[in-house]
PDB file of C-alpha atoms in Angstrom:
ATOM      1  CA  UNK A  91     -17.299   8.189 -26.208  1.00 38.00           C
ATOM      2  CA  UNK A  92     -20.073  10.757 -25.920  1.00 40.00           C
ATOM      3  CA  UNK A  93     -19.418  13.983 -24.101  1.00 44.00           C
ATOM      4  CA  UNK A  94     -21.448  14.247 -20.933  1.00 45.00           C
ATOM      5  CA  UNK A  95     -22.184  17.080 -18.607  1.00 50.00           C
ATOM      6  CA  UNK A  96     -20.556  16.836 -15.190  1.00 55.00           C
ATOM      7  CA  UNK A  97     -23.865  15.785 -13.593  1.00 58.00           C
ATOM      8  CA  UNK A  98     -23.656  12.545 -15.585  1.00 61.00           C
ATOM      9  CA  UNK A  99     -20.321  11.537 -14.059  1.00 68.00           C
ATOM     10  CA  UNK A 100     -19.528   9.971 -10.740  1.00 85.00           C
ATOM     11  CA  UNK A 101     -16.154   8.995  -9.383  1.00 89.00           C
ATOM     12  CA  UNK A 102     -15.821   5.948 -11.658  1.00 92.00           C
ATOM     13  CA  UNK A 103     -17.645   6.612 -14.906  1.00 93.00           C
ATOM     14  CA  UNK A 104     -21.278   7.256 -13.973  1.00 93.00           C
ATOM     15  CA  UNK A 105     -20.877   5.387 -10.689  1.00 94.00           C
ATOM     16  CA  UNK A 106     -20.533   7.438  -7.525  1.00 94.00           C
ATOM     17  CA  UNK A 107     -18.285   5.574  -5.100  1.00 93.00           C
ATOM     18  CA  UNK A 108     -18.758   5.798  -1.366  1.00 93.00           C
ATOM     19  CA  UNK A 109     -15.532   6.553   0.506  1.00 94.00           C
ATOM     20  CA  UNK A 110     -14.502   3.577   2.667  1.00 95.00           C
ATOM     21  CA  UNK A 111     -14.875   5.610   5.878  1.00 95.00           C
ATOM     22  CA  UNK A 112     -18.516   6.340   4.952  1.00 95.00           C
ATOM     23  CA  UNK A 113     -19.581   2.795   3.974  1.00 96.00           C
ATOM     24  CA  UNK A 114     -22.283   1.055   5.972  1.00 97.00           C
ATOM     25  CA  UNK A 115     -21.241  -2.182   7.696  1.00 98.00           C
ATOM     26  CA  UNK A 116     -22.569  -4.518   4.986  1.00 98.00           C
ATOM     27  CA  UNK A 117     -20.810  -2.623   2.199  1.00 97.00           C
ATOM     28  CA  UNK A 118     -17.599  -2.302   4.244  1.00 97.00           C
ATOM     29  CA  UNK A 119     -17.601  -6.061   4.897  1.00 97.00           C
ATOM     30  CA  UNK A 120     -17.916  -6.739   1.155  1.00 97.00           C
ATOM     31  CA  UNK A 121     -15.148  -4.207   0.456  1.00 97.00           C
ATOM     32  CA  UNK A 122     -12.860  -5.822   3.051  1.00 97.00           C
ATOM     33  CA  UNK A 123     -13.726  -9.304   1.770  1.00 97.00           C
ATOM     34  CA  UNK A 124     -12.701  -8.329  -1.759  1.00 96.00           C
ATOM     35  CA  UNK A 125      -9.601  -6.493  -0.567  1.00 95.00           C
ATOM     36  CA  UNK A 126      -8.476  -9.545   1.434  1.00 95.00           C
ATOM     37  CA  UNK A 127      -9.251 -11.886  -1.464  1.00 94.00           C
ATOM     38  CA  UNK A 128      -7.603  -9.878  -4.250  1.00 90.00           C
ATOM     39  CA  UNK A 129      -5.326  -7.364  -2.562  1.00 91.00           C
ATOM     40  CA  UNK A 130      -7.310  -4.523  -4.160  1.00 90.00           C
ATOM     41  CA  UNK A 131     -10.854  -3.637  -5.160  1.00 93.00           C
ATOM     42  CA  UNK A 132     -10.470  -3.348  -8.940  1.00 89.00           C
ATOM     43  CA  UNK A 133     -12.591  -1.689 -11.632  1.00 88.00           C
ATOM     44  CA  UNK A 134     -15.992  -3.348 -11.790  1.00 94.00           C
ATOM     45  CA  UNK A 135     -15.769  -4.473  -8.165  1.00 95.00           C
ATOM     46  CA  UNK A 136     -16.073  -0.790  -7.211  1.00 93.00           C
ATOM     47  CA  UNK A 137     -19.461  -0.770  -8.926  1.00 96.00           C
ATOM     48  CA  UNK A 138     -20.488  -4.208  -7.658  1.00 97.00           C
ATOM     49  CA  UNK A 139     -20.137  -2.807  -4.120  1.00 96.00           C
ATOM     50  CA  UNK A 140     -23.581  -1.326  -4.778  1.00 96.00           C
ATOM     51  CA  UNK A 141     -24.796  -4.895  -4.237  1.00 97.00           C
ATOM     52  CA  UNK A 142     -22.511  -6.213  -1.455  1.00 97.00           C
ATOM     53  CA  UNK A 143     -23.994  -9.720  -1.333  1.00 97.00           C
ATOM     54  CA  UNK A 144     -23.527 -10.154  -5.076  1.00 97.00           C
ATOM     55  CA  UNK A 145     -19.937  -8.884  -4.851  1.00 97.00           C
ATOM     56  CA  UNK A 146     -19.130 -11.416  -2.118  1.00 97.00           C
ATOM     57  CA  UNK A 147     -20.627 -14.133  -4.325  1.00 96.00           C
ATOM     58  CA  UNK A 148     -18.838 -13.294  -7.581  1.00 96.00           C
ATOM     59  CA  UNK A 149     -15.479 -11.909  -6.391  1.00 96.00           C
ATOM     60  CA  UNK A 150     -14.133 -15.429  -5.752  1.00 96.00           C
ATOM     61  CA  UNK A 151     -14.643 -16.246  -9.460  1.00 95.00           C
ATOM     62  CA  UNK A 152     -12.211 -13.524 -10.491  1.00 93.00           C
ATOM     63  CA  UNK A 153      -9.834 -14.634  -7.770  1.00 93.00           C
ATOM     64  CA  UNK A 154     -10.008 -18.221  -9.085  1.00 96.00           C
ATOM     65  CA  UNK A 155      -8.652 -17.060 -12.438  1.00 95.00           C
ATOM     66  CA  UNK A 156      -5.806 -15.237 -10.674  1.00 90.00           C
ATOM     67  CA  UNK A 157      -4.754 -18.236  -8.579  1.00 92.00           C
ATOM     68  CA  UNK A 158      -6.247 -21.608  -9.511  1.00 95.00           C
ATOM     69  CA  UNK A 159      -7.224 -21.749 -13.176  1.00 97.00           C
ATOM     70  CA  UNK A 160      -6.070 -24.564 -15.446  1.00 97.00           C
ATOM     71  CA  UNK A 161      -5.240 -21.847 -18.000  1.00 98.00           C
ATOM     72  CA  UNK A 162      -1.919 -20.024 -18.162  1.00 97.00           C
ATOM     73  CA  UNK A 163      -1.792 -16.247 -17.683  1.00 96.00           C
ATOM     74  CA  UNK A 164      -1.271 -15.843 -21.445  1.00 96.00           C
ATOM     75  CA  UNK A 165      -4.310 -18.041 -22.197  1.00 97.00           C
ATOM     76  CA  UNK A 166      -6.446 -16.118 -19.693  1.00 97.00           C
ATOM     77  CA  UNK A 167      -5.451 -12.776 -21.169  1.00 96.00           C
ATOM     78  CA  UNK A 168      -5.921 -14.031 -24.713  1.00 97.00           C
ATOM     79  CA  UNK A 169      -9.541 -15.043 -24.001  1.00 98.00           C
ATOM     80  CA  UNK A 170     -10.104 -11.900 -21.937  1.00 97.00           C
ATOM     81  CA  UNK A 171      -8.998  -9.645 -24.801  1.00 97.00           C
ATOM     82  CA  UNK A 172     -11.265 -11.495 -27.226  1.00 98.00           C
ATOM     83  CA  UNK A 173     -14.365 -10.978 -25.062  1.00 98.00           C
ATOM     84  CA  UNK A 174     -13.657  -7.445 -23.814  1.00 97.00           C
ATOM     85  CA  UNK A 175     -12.898  -6.479 -27.421  1.00 97.00           C
ATOM     86  CA  UNK A 176     -16.197  -8.045 -28.458  1.00 97.00           C
ATOM     87  CA  UNK A 177     -18.071  -5.893 -25.942  1.00 97.00           C
ATOM     88  CA  UNK A 178     -15.978  -2.780 -26.738  1.00 96.00           C
ATOM     89  CA  UNK A 179     -15.535  -2.028 -23.052  1.00 95.00           C
ATOM     90  CA  UNK A 180     -13.024   0.854 -23.065  1.00 95.00           C
ATOM     91  CA  UNK A 181     -11.787   0.470 -19.494  1.00 95.00           C
ATOM     92  CA  UNK A 182     -11.425  -3.332 -19.691  1.00 95.00           C
ATOM     93  CA  UNK A 183      -9.730  -3.122 -23.082  1.00 95.00           C
ATOM     94  CA  UNK A 184      -7.228  -0.557 -21.873  1.00 94.00           C
ATOM     95  CA  UNK A 185      -6.403  -2.461 -18.683  1.00 94.00           C
ATOM     96  CA  UNK A 186      -6.148  -5.876 -20.322  1.00 94.00           C
ATOM     97  CA  UNK A 187      -4.109  -4.644 -23.263  1.00 93.00           C
ATOM     98  CA  UNK A 188      -1.453  -3.682 -20.721  1.00 93.00           C
ATOM     99  CA  UNK A 189      -1.881  -6.843 -18.625  1.00 93.00           C
ATOM    100  CA  UNK A 190      -1.772  -9.155 -21.659  1.00 92.00           C
ATOM    101  CA  UNK A 191       1.515  -7.666 -22.784  1.00 90.00           C
ATOM    102  CA  UNK A 192       3.149  -7.255 -19.368  1.00 91.00           C
ATOM    103  CA  UNK A 193       1.977 -10.255 -17.370  1.00 86.00           C
ATOM    104  CA  UNK A 194       0.659 -12.520 -20.111  1.00 83.00           C
ATOM    105  CA  UNK A 195       3.719 -12.078 -22.299  1.00 92.00           C
ATOM    106  CA  UNK A 196       1.661 -11.740 -25.467  1.00 94.00           C
ATOM    107  CA  UNK A 197       3.143  -9.704 -28.344  1.00 95.00           C
ATOM    108  CA  UNK A 198       1.563  -6.232 -28.678  1.00 96.00           C
ATOM    109  CA  UNK A 199       0.467  -6.821 -32.294  1.00 97.00           C
ATOM    110  CA  UNK A 200      -1.429  -9.957 -31.296  1.00 97.00           C
ATOM    111  CA  UNK A 201      -3.067  -8.233 -28.332  1.00 96.00           C
ATOM    112  CA  UNK A 202      -4.157  -5.368 -30.583  1.00 96.00           C
ATOM    113  CA  UNK A 203      -5.644  -7.839 -33.067  1.00 97.00           C
ATOM    114  CA  UNK A 204      -7.484  -9.701 -30.291  1.00 97.00           C
ATOM    115  CA  UNK A 205      -9.045  -6.484 -29.007  1.00 97.00           C
ATOM    116  CA  UNK A 206      -9.946  -5.351 -32.532  1.00 96.00           C
ATOM    117  CA  UNK A 207     -11.595  -8.686 -33.404  1.00 95.00           C
ATOM    118  CA  UNK A 208      -9.064  -9.399 -36.144  1.00 95.00           C
ATOM    119  CA  UNK A 209      -7.840 -12.926 -36.950  1.00 95.00           C
ATOM    120  CA  UNK A 210      -4.778 -14.039 -35.013  1.00 96.00           C
ATOM    121  CA  UNK A 211      -2.671 -17.199 -35.195  1.00 97.00           C
ATOM    122  CA  UNK A 212      -0.586 -18.668 -32.384  1.00 97.00           C
ATOM    123  CA  UNK A 213       2.320 -21.097 -32.620  1.00 97.00           C
ATOM    124  CA  UNK A 214       1.379 -22.632 -29.260  1.00 97.00           C
ATOM    125  CA  UNK A 215      -1.401 -25.215 -29.806  1.00 98.00           C
ATOM    126  CA  UNK A 216      -3.087 -24.491 -26.458  1.00 98.00           C
ATOM    127  CA  UNK A 217      -3.137 -20.756 -27.109  1.00 98.00           C
ATOM    128  CA  UNK A 218      -4.552 -21.393 -30.563  1.00 98.00           C
ATOM    129  CA  UNK A 219      -7.408 -23.542 -29.258  1.00 98.00           C
ATOM    130  CA  UNK A 220      -8.191 -21.006 -26.510  1.00 98.00           C
ATOM    131  CA  UNK A 221      -8.344 -18.334 -29.217  1.00 98.00           C
ATOM    132  CA  UNK A 222     -10.499 -20.563 -31.445  1.00 98.00           C
ATOM    133  CA  UNK A 223     -12.939 -21.309 -28.599  1.00 97.00           C
ATOM    134  CA  UNK A 224     -13.120 -17.709 -27.396  1.00 98.00           C
ATOM    135  CA  UNK A 225     -13.547 -16.137 -30.824  1.00 97.00           C
ATOM    136  CA  UNK A 226     -16.117 -18.725 -31.900  1.00 97.00           C
ATOM    137  CA  UNK A 227     -18.193 -18.368 -28.732  1.00 97.00           C
ATOM    138  CA  UNK A 228     -17.865 -14.554 -28.637  1.00 96.00           C
ATOM    139  CA  UNK A 229     -19.015 -14.477 -32.248  1.00 93.00           C
ATOM    140  CA  UNK A 230     -22.161 -16.393 -31.255  1.00 84.00           C
ATOM    141  CA  UNK A 231     -21.300 -19.170 -33.676  1.00 88.00           C
ATOM    142  CA  UNK A 232     -21.784 -22.892 -33.195  1.00 93.00           C
ATOM    143  CA  UNK A 233     -18.725 -24.717 -31.903  1.00 95.00           C
ATOM    144  CA  UNK A 234     -17.783 -27.354 -34.505  1.00 96.00           C
ATOM    145  CA  UNK A 235     -17.354 -30.930 -33.228  1.00 97.00           C
ATOM    146  CA  UNK A 236     -13.779 -31.083 -34.519  1.00 97.00           C
ATOM    147  CA  UNK A 237     -12.827 -27.899 -32.658  1.00 97.00           C
ATOM    148  CA  UNK A 238     -14.447 -29.257 -29.501  1.00 98.00           C
ATOM    149  CA  UNK A 239     -12.457 -32.513 -29.809  1.00 98.00           C
ATOM    150  CA  UNK A 240      -9.218 -30.548 -30.246  1.00 98.00           C
ATOM    151  CA  UNK A 241     -10.099 -28.498 -27.174  1.00 98.00           C
ATOM    152  CA  UNK A 242     -10.714 -31.676 -25.169  1.00 98.00           C
ATOM    153  CA  UNK A 243      -7.368 -33.094 -26.270  1.00 98.00           C
ATOM    154  CA  UNK A 244      -5.434 -29.917 -25.473  1.00 98.00           C
ATOM    155  CA  UNK A 245      -7.312 -28.461 -22.500  1.00 98.00           C
ATOM    156  CA  UNK A 246      -9.520 -31.241 -21.167  1.00 98.00           C
ATOM    157  CA  UNK A 247     -13.024 -30.578 -19.956  1.00 98.00           C
ATOM    158  CA  UNK A 248     -11.663 -28.545 -17.015  1.00 98.00           C
ATOM    159  CA  UNK A 249      -9.913 -26.208 -19.432  1.00 98.00           C
ATOM    160  CA  UNK A 250     -12.965 -25.877 -21.675  1.00 98.00           C
ATOM    161  CA  UNK A 251     -15.060 -24.979 -18.629  1.00 98.00           C
ATOM    162  CA  UNK A 252     -12.420 -22.456 -17.569  1.00 98.00           C
ATOM    163  CA  UNK A 253     -12.546 -20.769 -20.990  1.00 98.00           C
ATOM    164  CA  UNK A 254     -16.349 -20.603 -21.080  1.00 98.00           C
ATOM    165  CA  UNK A 255     -16.733 -19.297 -17.522  1.00 98.00           C
ATOM    166  CA  UNK A 256     -13.924 -16.790 -18.108  1.00 98.00           C
ATOM    167  CA  UNK A 257     -15.835 -15.474 -21.130  1.00 98.00           C
ATOM    168  CA  UNK A 258     -18.959 -15.162 -18.974  1.00 97.00           C
ATOM    169  CA  UNK A 259     -17.021 -13.463 -16.173  1.00 97.00           C
ATOM    170  CA  UNK A 260     -15.515 -10.869 -18.489  1.00 97.00           C
ATOM    171  CA  UNK A 261     -18.869 -10.379 -20.211  1.00 98.00           C
ATOM    172  CA  UNK A 262     -20.255  -9.409 -16.784  1.00 97.00           C
ATOM    173  CA  UNK A 263     -17.238  -7.156 -16.204  1.00 97.00           C
ATOM    174  CA  UNK A 264     -17.601  -5.521 -19.622  1.00 97.00           C
ATOM    175  CA  UNK A 265     -21.357  -5.016 -19.418  1.00 98.00           C
ATOM    176  CA  UNK A 266     -21.039  -3.458 -15.968  1.00 97.00           C
ATOM    177  CA  UNK A 267     -18.380  -1.051 -17.242  1.00 96.00           C
ATOM    178  CA  UNK A 268     -20.487  -0.226 -20.301  1.00 97.00           C
ATOM    179  CA  UNK A 269     -23.625   0.421 -18.247  1.00 96.00           C
ATOM    180  CA  UNK A 270     -21.714   2.899 -16.107  1.00 96.00           C
ATOM    181  CA  UNK A 271     -19.887   4.446 -19.092  1.00 95.00           C
ATOM    182  CA  UNK A 272     -16.477   3.880 -17.513  1.00 95.00           C
ATOM    183  CA  UNK A 273     -13.813   5.437 -19.752  1.00 93.00           C
ATOM    184  CA  UNK A 274     -10.402   3.903 -20.371  1.00 92.00           C
ATOM    185  CA  UNK A 275      -8.667   6.440 -18.136  1.00 90.00           C
ATOM    186  CA  UNK A 276     -10.966   6.056 -15.097  1.00 90.00           C
ATOM    187  CA  UNK A 277      -9.264   5.880 -11.718  1.00 88.00           C
ATOM    188  CA  UNK A 278     -12.034   6.387  -9.196  1.00 86.00           C
ATOM    189  CA  UNK A 279     -11.546   7.316  -5.564  1.00 87.00           C
ATOM    190  CA  UNK A 280      -8.199   6.652  -3.965  1.00 81.00           C
ATOM    191  CA  UNK A 281      -9.444   4.144  -1.396  1.00 79.00           C
TER     192      UNK A 281
END
């Protein structure tokens, strides 16, 4: 990461958070909406508060993957690590390395390889196809017909859609964090 002068930093990377007590009504409603939906206002959501209507529109997507996805927690974290590693988003990589190991139950060496863009193999057929889909799509390569058929057999169309939207979601997360130069150790305001 480049060294910046203090004037280039806010409370969360380059972003300057507004304390909850100082938020206007529209922003406070979006904050409360996200807090009620997720139980916290995590990383990129702090930045997305700059556009409250957008936050209220996209926050339910992240919540879907926490509660209703057809993918297991390990599969979600596997795909997440592939795409955040692709974008080299320091904050997302740091957070999801810990989450993948703790909550996703993935072995540390595999998580490290996912984040580094190195080849990984999984004994579980579903995890392997999620990895194959995520790494192929993140690498901007064409999805072979045989791989697609395997994905349909193992995940169904609902699962394939979950993987692709998850990759898009975490691309938005990563790009937001990159735009605001959010470092891996960012904490932001204690809201």
